[in-house]
Amino acid sequence: MKPTNNIARRSLFALGVVACMIATNAGVQHAEERPAYLDTEKPPEARVEDLLARLTLDEKLALVHGDSIFTTAAIPRLGVRKRWLSDGPHGVREDVGPDSFRPSGRTDDFASYLPVSIALASTWNPELARKYGEVVGQEARKRGKHVMLGPGVNIMRTPLCGRNFEYMGEDPFLAARLAVAYIEGVQSRGIASCVKHFAANNQEWERNSINVEMDERVLREIYLPAFEAAVREARVLSVMGAYNKFRGQHCCHNDYLLNKILKGEWGFTGVVVSDWNGTHDTREAVFNGLDLEMGTRAPSYDEYFLARPFREGLERGDFPMSALDDKARRNLRLILATNAFEGNEGVGLLNAPAHQAIALRVAEEAIVLLKNEGAVLPLDAGNISSLAVIGENATRRHAHGGGSSTIKAFYEVTPLQGIVERAGDRITVTYAPGYRKDGAVDLVERAVRAARQADAAIVVAGLNHDRFFDSEGADRKDMRLPDGQDELIRRVVEANPRTIVALVSGSPVEMEPWIEKAPAVVQAWYAGMEGGNALARILFGDVNPSGKLACTFPKRLADSPAHAADAYPGKDGTVRYEEGLFVGYRHFDAKNIEPLFAFGHGLSYTRFDYSNLMIVQGSDAGESIAKVEFEVRNVGEREGAEVAQIYVQDVKSSLPRPRKELKAFRKITLKPGARQKVSIPLDRRALAFYEPSKGGWLAEKGAFKILVGASSREIRLEGTLRLPKTTFER
Ligand code: BGC
């Protein structure tokens, strides 16, 4: 389908309706003299100015705050529709409201449930992220939404953050690449994406009040790049402020983050939306960059900080009209971009076969084969006649949980359903839950018996979206598997040497009690409505796994950076990011700590060889500074996909730098025996660090090691690039 044409057609329709309406109101206007703001031939800014000039004070104010939990008021006389915002990020949330988060009880608010964001990140496939975004956008259209609240790109600073599942892992470069593609996908469908939560919202603990302190360099190199790319590259139409404070000021009206960086340095011209009930002060909201206040707990919508108190301040002369005009303009840009005018309902698609296919493909590419000893996987369907499937997560559905990202899914294939379906009539599948919240022991015995009697056992273990697991509003209390699952897995592995552990979770779990003994482990995430089918297809080898971890799996919590630095969850209302730049693998590298599974790790049923690294120095001018070229060859027996990762190491630098940093990657699919030459350009920014004393990115002349590998700990090729002269850019 061609979205632009459709949008153009729809706007013509909208235009006709409004033009007629105006004709009726004014009594004299001819339909052809349509207002400039509806004339798609005119430059967008001219349309914005035209519409702004027509607005009364109250209408402008109506643009900058909610009139229900997820809408802003319509301006009927000008044909401006009620704008609908919706969560996000892995599908369109069920309708709630109008005045609370309670479901509104509709029957037409189902949506496709896509794999969660950490799963999407584990595909390392921006093209797929774009398709994912298109599905979200398409479904949002059909559901009558204008703004989709996602993606979430907060960096995984601790394995315990309750919302890790909604984010894209620990690396700023990877998160940026996927976020850009996702946003472009959503926005190609005429829906505004809203990247969140800006910024430094890396824990749920005291999320509404915690004050985050970190060095400028850390902010720029780790916590901002995904947002920066969303703004500068993907041209995201809205940005959601975070709940927490940053350097003492709430993020939803934080002068430094919003005025100086987002709007000043990055030139963001869209809408800053508050997180729901994240606004605390009218003056700050007026002056410090907030453009749309949502979700405030107030006796009425007119009591929102940017409603009556704003109006009164304007009338008293405390606030200049230009402050309101700027906010209104930004909202009008979004209204134009999403065509939120009358006559624009009912397009888009829900749960289309193509959406199901994307959900399946993302899940298949997201699942990470962590360990596979003695080639236990893939299961050979011709060679087994019985399978024991064990664990509550084999039958549990996860769509309708986790907090704001909850989805009323059309359907969700569980792992058990997927496995039974794939196993067919010839293989007997026995199911035993194995554990319950209260850790009932007899359940373990039954599971062990089932495992002993079967040719192979699959334990579907992990977490869920209950409070204190992968869920909004609270962090996990530790990194362990709950409810006696460690003991269950240990016993099942003992009973059947062909045991596969499939972990359903949105963040790392400790595996110490059983990892040595378990021959095969896959990280299956919350893999969306097709998750069970995807898992079965991976286990039976219909699909060759190609997912790679977007976050380090530490052996124990104390190994991970924020915890090693005793810098989580903070004291006296403040959390200081003492680990600095050394987040995720940057820390494990610096401290020489062996992770359980490294960032970028993921096995395949085939093997890939890397060879012929060449670093082609570019000219000194232009963006691309060098090209990294090498060959990847599939030397195994199956078709498969490999994510080749390029890390850069600054051999000598004036400020300390991580030992390696991901700066490029490419996912390539190869038939057995096939080879492919990969050629990836590197720009200056790939070599640079943020120099706080200069306020910009410094690439220092000299040698840089280029490390090409299958994971951050499996470097296959190494070369050197020389930067002939130091460069600096803002
Ligand atoms: C969450 C946001 C979400 C909003 C609206 C907040 O609690 O932090 O991510 O978009 O609610 O549901």
XYZ file of C-alpha atoms and ligand atoms in Angstrom:
742
model
C 0.000 0.000 0.000
C 1.129 3.545 -0.580
C 0.635 5.495 2.631
C 1.446 8.911 1.250
C -1.182 8.654 -1.443
C -3.743 7.502 1.024
C -2.920 10.309 3.356
C -3.121 12.755 0.522
C -6.524 11.360 -0.497
C -7.770 11.535 3.037
C -6.667 15.119 3.392
C -8.552 16.045 0.276
C -11.632 14.502 1.784
C -11.059 16.244 5.104
C -10.511 19.431 3.278
C -13.801 19.189 1.446
C -15.705 18.650 4.665
C -14.147 21.560 6.466
C -14.377 23.824 3.509
C -18.104 23.154 3.288
C -18.502 23.718 6.982
C -16.782 27.037 6.806
C -18.858 27.943 3.817
C -21.975 27.310 5.872
C -20.697 29.211 8.894
C -19.546 32.221 7.008
C -22.442 32.055 4.624
C -20.436 33.681 1.844
C -17.263 31.745 1.398
C -16.967 29.650 -1.711
C -15.880 26.011 -1.301
C -12.825 26.606 -3.490
C -11.530 29.297 -1.172
C -10.448 26.698 1.265
C -8.496 27.949 4.229
C -4.743 27.913 3.785
C -4.226 25.543 6.694
C -6.035 22.818 4.771
C -4.181 23.415 1.553
C -1.667 20.590 1.325
C 0.049 22.412 -1.533
C 1.138 25.132 0.867
C 4.306 24.806 2.936
C 3.538 23.236 6.331
C 4.758 26.252 8.291
C 2.464 28.555 6.340
C -0.440 26.236 7.154
C 0.510 26.244 10.819
C 0.649 30.047 10.923
C -2.675 30.300 9.154
C -4.356 27.984 11.622
C -2.690 29.612 14.619
C -3.948 33.021 13.527
C -7.526 31.734 13.598
C -7.398 30.417 17.152
C -8.889 32.129 20.184
C -7.017 32.122 23.460
C -9.141 29.261 24.785
C -8.613 27.227 21.661
C -4.862 27.648 21.926
C -5.015 26.598 25.553
C -7.087 23.568 24.624
C -4.198 22.395 22.462
C -1.729 22.222 25.333
C -3.497 19.988 27.843
C -5.705 16.920 27.958
C -9.500 16.937 28.091
C -9.665 13.274 29.096
C -7.045 10.759 30.132
C -5.878 10.197 26.536
C -7.358 12.980 24.410
C -7.139 16.690 23.770
C -10.184 18.758 22.886
C -11.467 19.162 19.363
C -11.910 22.574 17.739
C -15.066 21.821 15.763
C -15.470 25.193 14.067
C -12.112 24.657 12.353
C -12.548 20.954 11.752
C -9.775 19.981 14.178
C -10.543 16.619 15.683
C -10.134 15.398 19.187
C -6.595 14.092 19.249
C -6.135 10.589 20.616
C -2.926 9.453 22.219
C -2.373 5.798 22.990
C 0.194 3.466 24.496
C 2.555 1.778 23.047
C 5.049 0.525 22.440
C 4.290 -3.063 21.284
C 0.797 -2.501 19.951
C -2.190 -0.216 20.431
C -3.435 -0.344 24.005
C -7.047 -1.105 24.820
C -9.153 2.009 25.276
C -9.292 3.377 28.770
C -10.983 6.389 30.231
C -12.370 8.901 29.706
C -11.349 10.040 33.178
C -9.313 7.176 34.586
C -7.126 4.291 33.491
C -10.070 1.936 33.836
C -10.860 0.066 30.600
C -13.700 1.787 28.827
C -15.377 -1.553 28.175
C -15.391 -1.400 24.397
C -15.394 -4.488 22.249
C -13.610 -2.961 19.268
C -10.318 -2.158 20.940
C -8.319 -5.312 20.324
C -4.928 -5.035 18.669
C -2.039 -7.090 17.434
C 0.371 -7.944 20.223
C 3.912 -7.637 18.906
C 7.046 -8.894 20.668
C 8.136 -6.422 23.347
C 10.871 -3.864 22.651
C 13.775 -5.767 24.201
C 12.817 -8.632 21.879
C 12.732 -6.299 18.899
C 16.170 -5.006 19.895
C 17.454 -8.589 20.006
C 16.683 -9.008 16.303
C 19.355 -6.431 15.490
C 17.320 -5.862 12.372
C 16.364 -2.251 11.631
C 14.428 -3.249 8.518
C 12.232 -5.421 10.643
C 11.893 -2.632 13.205
C 10.579 -0.417 10.434
C 7.978 -3.043 9.493
C 7.080 -3.383 13.158
C 6.564 0.382 13.298
C 4.396 0.231 10.199
C 2.163 -2.356 11.868
C 1.836 -0.191 14.967
C 1.036 2.834 12.803
C -1.431 0.956 10.647
C -3.313 -0.394 13.660
C -3.246 2.987 15.379
C -4.912 4.488 12.318
C -7.644 1.915 12.343
C -8.190 2.509 16.035
C -8.524 6.247 15.466
C -5.336 7.286 17.278
C -3.016 10.115 16.348
C -0.058 9.689 18.668
C 1.513 6.388 19.677
C 3.391 6.568 22.962
C 6.583 4.790 22.080
C 9.203 3.625 21.445
C 10.840 3.530 24.863
C 14.585 3.975 24.558
C 15.782 4.267 28.137
C 19.056 2.439 28.549
C 19.121 -0.735 30.628
C 21.282 0.454 33.504
C 20.286 -2.304 35.883
C 18.807 -5.730 35.188
C 16.241 -4.908 37.854
C 14.399 -2.031 36.165
C 10.758 -3.087 35.921
C 10.422 -1.620 32.433
C 13.490 -3.118 30.761
C 11.124 -5.168 28.629
C 9.721 -1.955 27.120
C 13.152 -0.607 26.215
C 15.865 -1.529 23.745
C 18.717 -2.761 25.861
C 21.986 -1.399 27.169
C 23.713 0.041 24.138
C 23.010 3.558 22.842
C 24.016 2.789 19.269
C 21.842 -0.303 18.930
C 18.888 1.425 20.594
C 19.285 4.410 18.269
C 19.346 2.329 15.092
C 16.214 0.413 16.031
C 14.365 3.418 17.379
C 14.960 5.397 14.188
C 13.584 2.570 12.042
C 10.623 1.978 14.357
C 9.685 5.661 14.375
C 10.007 5.991 10.612
C 7.700 2.988 10.290
C 5.040 4.412 12.593
C 5.200 7.883 11.087
C 5.019 6.558 7.529
C 1.448 5.654 8.390
C 0.509 9.205 9.299
C 0.753 8.570 13.029
C 2.999 10.543 15.363
C 5.483 8.513 17.309
C 6.333 9.702 20.829
C 9.780 8.596 21.932
C 10.003 8.169 25.711
C 10.987 8.770 28.501
C 13.234 11.811 28.147
C 15.545 11.335 29.992
C 17.474 9.209 32.481
C 14.410 7.210 33.512
C 16.330 4.029 34.195
C 14.574 2.682 37.247
C 11.017 2.440 38.486
C 12.004 2.772 42.112
C 10.704 6.188 43.280
C 10.273 7.049 39.639
C 8.075 10.078 40.281
C 10.502 11.838 42.544
C 13.991 10.374 42.203
C 16.638 12.889 41.206
C 19.228 11.584 38.749
C 22.764 12.924 38.783
C 25.404 11.998 36.238
C 28.340 13.573 34.443
C 27.690 15.469 31.258
C 29.777 13.059 29.248
C 27.760 10.100 30.495
C 24.526 11.837 29.590
C 25.744 12.568 26.087
C 27.411 9.257 25.323
C 25.066 6.780 26.978
C 21.644 8.172 27.837
C 20.918 10.645 25.029
C 22.051 9.168 21.693
C 18.873 7.179 21.020
C 16.758 10.287 21.670
C 19.071 12.417 19.587
C 18.796 10.004 16.660
C 15.005 9.893 17.057
C 14.877 13.667 16.734
C 17.590 14.382 14.212
C 17.296 11.355 11.959
C 13.777 9.985 12.329
C 12.218 13.421 12.877
C 10.015 12.085 15.592
C 6.950 14.270 16.037
C 6.746 14.067 19.820
C 8.886 13.323 22.852
C 7.616 12.305 26.269
C 9.245 13.787 29.340
C 10.242 11.371 32.087
C 8.800 11.199 35.595
C 12.096 11.569 37.414
C 14.098 14.691 38.089
C 17.342 15.407 36.334
C 19.837 17.604 38.189
C 17.129 18.689 40.570
C 14.371 19.581 38.114
C 11.493 17.419 36.908
C 12.155 16.132 33.402
C 8.765 17.180 32.044
C 9.767 20.793 32.556
C 13.504 20.600 32.677
C 15.141 23.668 31.220
C 18.416 21.962 30.435
C 17.011 18.830 28.805
C 14.103 20.381 26.947
C 15.079 23.949 26.112
C 18.822 23.717 25.832
C 19.399 20.253 24.416
C 16.223 18.988 22.761
C 14.916 22.207 21.260
C 18.114 24.236 21.246
C 20.888 21.929 20.149
C 18.844 19.344 18.295
C 16.345 21.782 16.836
C 13.276 19.757 17.818
C 10.152 21.471 16.460
C 7.564 18.941 17.655
C 5.612 18.433 20.859
C 6.998 17.645 24.296
C 4.282 15.612 26.021
C 4.373 15.155 29.775
C 4.332 11.681 31.195
C 0.962 11.059 32.801
C 0.875 13.097 35.993
C 4.477 14.117 35.443
C 3.759 17.876 35.465
C 4.286 19.685 38.755
C 4.467 23.408 38.241
C 2.849 25.942 35.934
C 5.732 28.397 35.671
C 8.242 25.663 34.888
C 5.828 24.031 32.458
C 5.341 27.360 30.682
C 8.991 28.289 30.413
C 10.873 25.009 30.424
C 9.670 23.350 27.278
C 6.506 21.363 28.024
C 3.990 21.585 25.160
C 1.245 19.162 26.124
C 0.239 18.289 29.660
C -1.404 14.898 30.080
C -2.686 12.761 32.907
C -2.418 15.269 35.757
C -4.392 14.244 38.795
C -6.536 17.350 39.207
C -10.189 17.936 40.134
C -10.947 18.955 36.549
C -9.128 19.365 33.242
C -9.353 23.112 33.666
C -7.234 22.765 36.785
C -4.309 21.310 34.842
C -1.133 23.383 35.226
C -1.350 24.434 31.583
C -5.099 25.237 31.711
C -6.657 27.850 34.026
C -3.435 28.678 35.905
C -1.707 29.257 32.554
C -4.588 31.419 31.294
C -4.567 33.506 34.461
C -0.815 33.966 34.250
C -1.178 35.140 30.665
C -3.923 37.543 31.633
C -1.873 38.926 34.498
C 1.073 39.346 32.189
C 3.234 36.865 34.110
C 3.661 34.809 30.981
C 4.135 36.180 27.448
C 1.671 35.160 24.754
C 4.657 33.974 22.727
C 5.072 31.107 25.207
C 1.566 29.852 24.450
C 1.945 30.492 20.725
C 5.083 28.401 20.603
C 3.362 25.480 22.310
C 0.272 25.849 20.134
C 2.396 25.939 16.982
C 4.122 22.722 17.964
C 0.782 21.014 18.569
C -0.537 22.315 15.265
C 2.438 20.813 13.441
C 1.482 17.471 14.919
C -2.152 17.980 13.975
C -1.173 18.667 10.382
C 1.285 15.789 10.244
C -1.299 13.323 11.512
C -4.102 14.958 9.564
C -6.247 15.211 12.657
C -9.095 16.875 10.827
C -12.690 15.840 10.412
C -13.444 13.247 7.767
C -10.400 11.185 8.395
C -11.759 8.174 10.293
C -11.648 4.494 9.681
C -8.586 3.879 7.572
C -5.785 1.554 8.576
C -5.866 -2.145 9.335
C -6.091 -4.387 12.389
C -4.721 -7.875 12.835
C -4.151 -8.314 9.120
C -2.366 -11.487 7.994
C 0.617 -9.282 7.157
C 0.677 -8.061 10.758
C 0.620 -11.604 12.054
C 3.470 -12.448 9.715
C 5.551 -9.532 11.041
C 4.770 -10.540 14.623
C 5.988 -14.052 13.835
C 9.104 -12.912 12.041
C 10.140 -10.512 14.770
C 9.636 -13.229 17.379
C 11.689 -15.705 15.353
C 14.518 -13.249 14.881
C 14.362 -12.124 18.512
C 14.746 -15.472 20.216
C 18.348 -15.931 21.310
C 19.990 -19.328 21.461
C 22.164 -18.843 24.534
C 23.624 -22.300 24.866
C 23.454 -25.513 22.859
C 25.753 -28.270 24.010
C 25.869 -31.625 22.274
C 23.528 -30.234 19.606
C 20.467 -30.918 21.743
C 18.783 -28.399 19.500
C 17.215 -28.426 17.059
C 14.858 -31.207 18.046
C 14.628 -33.836 15.379
C 10.909 -34.439 14.985
C 11.589 -37.720 13.192
C 13.614 -39.010 16.069
C 11.485 -38.335 19.129
C 8.108 -39.665 20.036
C 7.476 -37.884 23.326
C 8.099 -34.466 24.779
C 7.532 -33.110 28.267
C 6.656 -29.414 28.381
C 7.086 -27.983 31.847
C 6.538 -24.611 33.460
C 3.809 -22.100 34.045
C 5.096 -19.855 31.271
C 4.283 -22.585 28.774
C 0.618 -21.749 29.199
C 0.628 -18.191 30.478
C -0.419 -15.271 28.286
C 1.430 -11.995 28.754
C -0.247 -9.462 26.469
C -2.523 -8.056 29.094
C 0.101 -7.093 31.626
C 3.068 -4.936 32.437
C 1.393 -1.591 33.053
C 0.701 1.015 30.409
C 1.954 -1.222 27.584
C -0.854 -3.722 28.127
C -2.585 -5.004 24.981
C -5.986 -6.563 24.497
C -4.647 -9.079 22.016
C -6.733 -10.676 19.306
C -4.974 -13.873 20.278
C -1.722 -15.070 21.820
C -0.228 -18.429 20.940
C 1.381 -19.832 24.077
C 4.567 -21.910 23.958
C 2.586 -25.057 24.760
C 0.136 -24.407 21.935
C 2.963 -23.696 19.522
C 4.848 -26.832 20.509
C 1.790 -29.115 20.400
C 0.825 -27.779 17.014
C 4.327 -28.234 15.599
C 4.864 -31.637 17.206
C 1.857 -33.034 15.332
C 0.187 -36.364 15.940
C 3.306 -38.498 16.016
C 4.813 -36.897 19.099
C 3.055 -37.160 22.451
C 3.330 -33.939 24.409
C 2.796 -34.077 28.168
C 2.398 -30.860 30.099
C 3.244 -30.294 33.751
C 3.209 -26.801 35.314
C 6.062 -27.676 37.703
C 5.700 -24.604 39.901
C 3.174 -22.233 41.315
C 3.459 -18.956 43.140
C 3.464 -20.769 46.475
C 6.242 -23.113 45.259
C 4.192 -26.318 45.710
C 6.584 -29.313 45.801
C 4.282 -32.055 44.457
C 4.098 -30.129 41.242
C 7.866 -30.537 40.947
C 7.645 -34.278 41.406
C 5.045 -34.589 38.690
C 7.142 -32.498 36.327
C 10.232 -34.576 37.039
C 8.284 -37.758 36.337
C 7.026 -36.336 33.030
C 10.563 -35.323 32.085
C 11.970 -38.735 32.923
C 9.420 -40.485 30.743
C 9.895 -38.247 27.704
C 12.507 -38.251 24.956
C 13.222 -34.604 25.652
C 11.990 -31.949 28.076
C 11.343 -28.269 27.514
C 11.092 -26.098 30.620
C 9.414 -22.798 29.846
C 10.514 -20.754 32.823
C 11.124 -17.094 33.566
C 9.199 -14.099 34.807
C 5.890 -12.460 34.037
C 4.305 -9.023 34.290
C 3.306 -9.279 37.931
C 4.412 -6.507 40.237
C 8.131 -6.757 41.101
C 8.935 -8.642 37.900
C 8.784 -7.147 34.406
C 6.255 -4.534 35.267
C 5.820 -0.786 35.376
C 5.873 1.076 38.683
C 8.272 -1.165 40.585
C 11.658 -2.766 40.042
C 12.534 -6.387 40.605
C 13.869 -7.138 44.047
C 16.634 -9.429 42.827
C 17.738 -11.164 39.659
C 16.667 -14.657 40.601
C 13.972 -16.814 39.089
C 10.975 -16.811 41.423
C 8.743 -19.545 42.792
C 11.265 -22.354 43.138
C 12.020 -22.470 39.411
C 15.764 -22.934 39.944
C 15.127 -26.108 41.882
C 12.589 -27.284 39.320
C 15.016 -26.764 36.426
C 17.835 -28.467 38.332
C 15.641 -31.495 38.992
C 14.285 -31.718 35.437
C 17.773 -31.504 33.948
C 18.833 -34.292 36.283
C 15.872 -36.395 35.177
C 16.372 -35.836 31.457
C 19.746 -34.962 29.901
C 17.947 -33.650 26.827
C 16.394 -30.697 28.602
C 15.944 -27.333 26.953
C 15.293 -24.292 29.099
C 13.306 -21.527 27.397
C 13.247 -18.309 29.373
C 10.316 -15.986 29.003
C 11.358 -12.655 30.512
C 12.164 -9.095 29.552
C 15.424 -8.876 31.437
C 18.305 -11.107 32.559
C 17.838 -13.733 35.254
C 20.463 -15.571 37.294
C 21.066 -19.113 36.091
C 23.869 -20.090 38.414
C 22.046 -23.020 40.126
C 21.602 -24.973 36.886
C 23.390 -23.421 33.909
C 26.358 -25.793 33.977
C 24.090 -28.819 33.746
C 21.430 -27.564 31.328
C 22.562 -28.439 27.797
C 20.395 -25.928 25.928
C 18.987 -22.544 26.864
C 17.042 -20.074 24.760
C 15.972 -16.562 25.704
C 12.432 -16.305 24.368
C 11.348 -12.895 25.782
C 7.670 -11.887 25.725
C 7.437 -12.710 22.077
C 4.005 -11.393 21.169
C 0.926 -13.063 19.787
C 2.914 -15.468 17.596
C 5.484 -16.160 20.311
C 4.526 -19.806 20.856
C 4.753 -20.586 17.152
C 8.089 -18.822 16.856
C 9.527 -20.741 19.781
C 8.360 -24.066 18.370
C 9.803 -23.254 14.962
C 13.157 -22.431 16.548
C 13.180 -25.544 18.754
C 12.325 -27.870 15.866
C 14.791 -26.165 13.530
C 12.273 -24.823 11.014
C 13.904 -21.504 11.710
C 17.558 -21.029 12.486
C 18.002 -18.739 15.497
C 19.594 -15.382 14.721
C 18.794 -13.218 17.757
C 21.630 -11.610 19.691
C 21.447 -10.212 23.190
C 20.810 -6.485 23.424
C 21.979 -6.586 27.026
C 24.620 -8.387 29.056
C 23.428 -11.315 31.164
C 25.567 -11.091 34.309
C 26.327 -14.167 36.370
C 25.155 -12.373 39.458
C 23.568 -9.032 40.166
C 26.624 -7.760 42.047
C 28.633 -8.029 38.810
C 26.489 -5.513 36.999
C 27.752 -1.926 36.988
C 25.199 0.082 38.981
C 25.204 -2.583 41.680
C 28.970 -3.045 41.711
C 29.244 0.718 42.264
C 26.585 0.558 44.974
C 24.774 3.197 42.959
C 21.255 1.772 42.833
C 18.549 2.714 43.763
C 20.010 5.856 45.331
C 19.835 7.515 48.727
C 17.829 10.395 50.094
C 15.917 10.856 46.885
C 18.943 11.001 44.581
C 20.608 8.350 42.465
C 24.126 9.116 41.242
C 25.287 7.174 38.233
C 28.684 6.443 39.760
C 29.523 3.785 37.170
C 29.627 6.619 34.656
C 30.136 5.526 31.066
C 30.684 1.963 32.099
C 27.186 0.641 31.526
C 26.576 -2.933 30.358
C 29.466 -4.532 28.453
C 31.551 -1.383 28.862
C 31.776 -2.257 32.555
C 32.357 -5.987 32.115
C 35.199 -5.176 29.712
C 36.769 -2.533 31.943
C 36.714 -4.725 35.026
C 37.506 -7.982 33.256
C 34.396 -9.661 34.559
C 33.179 -12.726 32.728
C 29.480 -12.282 31.983
C 27.176 -15.258 31.905
C 26.246 -14.290 28.333
C 27.827 -11.315 26.667
C 26.159 -8.408 24.938
C 25.731 -9.385 21.289
C 25.856 -13.103 22.018
C 23.557 -15.512 20.224
C 24.214 -18.932 18.683
C 22.972 -20.430 15.464
C 22.464 -23.953 14.120
C 25.118 -23.171 11.576
C 28.610 -21.609 11.856
C 30.007 -18.462 10.318
C 33.565 -17.669 9.389
C 34.866 -14.128 9.212
C 37.780 -13.208 6.956
C 39.544 -10.624 4.795
C 39.170 -7.543 6.920
C 40.091 -4.388 5.064
C 39.863 -0.919 6.410
C 39.584 1.491 3.557
C 40.492 4.951 4.728
C 38.160 7.515 3.226
C 39.023 10.989 2.228
C 39.256 13.433 5.051
C 36.248 15.330 3.796
C 32.616 14.349 4.169
C 30.759 12.199 6.600
C 32.300 8.793 6.028
C 35.763 8.529 7.468
C 36.472 4.922 6.504
C 34.902 1.773 5.196
C 35.180 -1.477 7.088
C 35.074 -4.415 4.715
C 35.176 -8.111 5.466
C 33.681 -11.402 4.406
C 31.298 -13.653 6.240
C 30.859 -17.229 5.145
C 28.337 -19.819 6.247
C 30.501 -22.883 6.884
C 27.759 -25.059 8.345
C 24.990 -27.106 6.846
C 21.990 -24.838 7.231
C 20.895 -21.493 5.988
C 21.218 -18.910 8.735
C 21.590 -15.256 9.579
C 24.519 -13.672 11.358
C 24.777 -10.279 12.996
C 28.290 -9.039 12.344
C 29.178 -6.444 14.954
C 31.777 -3.720 14.665
C 33.285 -2.305 17.814
C 35.737 0.569 17.970
C 38.547 0.954 20.458
C 40.414 4.219 20.808
C 43.995 3.138 21.336
C 45.064 6.326 23.075
C 42.758 9.099 24.217
C 43.011 12.185 26.384
C 40.008 11.052 28.451
C 39.319 7.482 29.598
C 37.157 5.547 27.166
C 35.458 2.139 27.221
C 37.589 -0.672 25.849
C 35.202 -1.118 22.977
C 31.978 0.411 21.771
C 29.488 -0.826 19.206
C 29.523 1.495 16.213
C 28.035 -0.545 13.389
C 26.418 -3.900 12.676
C 24.874 -5.772 9.793
C 22.556 -8.767 9.729
C 23.157 -11.029 6.767
C 21.437 -14.219 5.670
C 23.536 -16.883 4.002
C 22.828 -20.261 2.463
C 25.186 -23.078 3.454
C 28.571 -22.526 1.837
C 27.672 -19.009 0.715
C 29.809 -15.994 1.451
C 29.132 -12.306 1.404
C 31.300 -9.267 1.401
C 30.142 -6.744 3.956
C 31.052 -3.112 3.592
C 30.102 -0.659 6.308
C 30.990 3.010 6.383
C 32.069 4.628 9.641
C 31.564 8.310 10.277
C 33.514 10.649 12.519
C 31.055 10.273 15.320
C 31.945 6.559 15.492
C 35.432 7.544 16.606
C 34.540 10.480 18.800
C 33.834 10.985 22.463
C 31.997 13.847 24.067
C 34.440 16.424 25.365
C 32.549 18.174 28.153
C 34.943 21.094 28.387
C 34.327 21.903 24.714
C 30.676 20.896 24.526
C 30.978 18.638 21.493
C 32.334 15.482 19.897
C 36.070 15.102 19.652
C 37.762 12.508 17.444
C 41.425 12.524 18.326
C 44.011 11.750 15.693
C 45.842 8.479 15.972
C 45.037 4.780 15.916
C 41.685 3.115 16.483
C 41.242 -0.615 16.626
C 38.367 -1.973 14.609
C 37.045 -5.152 16.161
C 34.668 -7.269 14.109
C 32.870 -10.029 15.891
C 29.937 -12.321 16.491
C 29.446 -10.805 19.969
C 31.156 -8.260 22.192
C 33.249 -11.130 23.547
C 33.802 -13.060 20.365
C 35.958 -10.807 18.242
C 36.918 -12.572 15.030
C 38.852 -9.906 13.121
C 40.942 -6.971 14.154
C 42.362 -4.078 12.199
C 43.576 -0.548 12.662
C 42.271 2.724 11.378
C 44.321 5.885 11.591
C 42.725 9.257 11.916
C 45.176 11.743 10.417
C 43.945 14.785 12.283
C 41.843 15.647 15.287
C 38.332 16.846 14.505
C 35.632 18.426 16.602
C 31.927 18.854 15.954
C 28.895 19.876 17.972
C 3.997 5.705 31.595
C 4.095 6.065 30.133
C 2.754 5.894 29.480
C 1.736 6.750 30.218
C 0.344 6.674 29.650
C 2.847 6.401 32.290
O 2.644 5.868 33.541
O 5.210 6.003 32.239
O 5.055 5.277 29.494
O 2.824 6.222 28.132
O 1.664 6.314 31.560
O -0.234 5.457 29.914
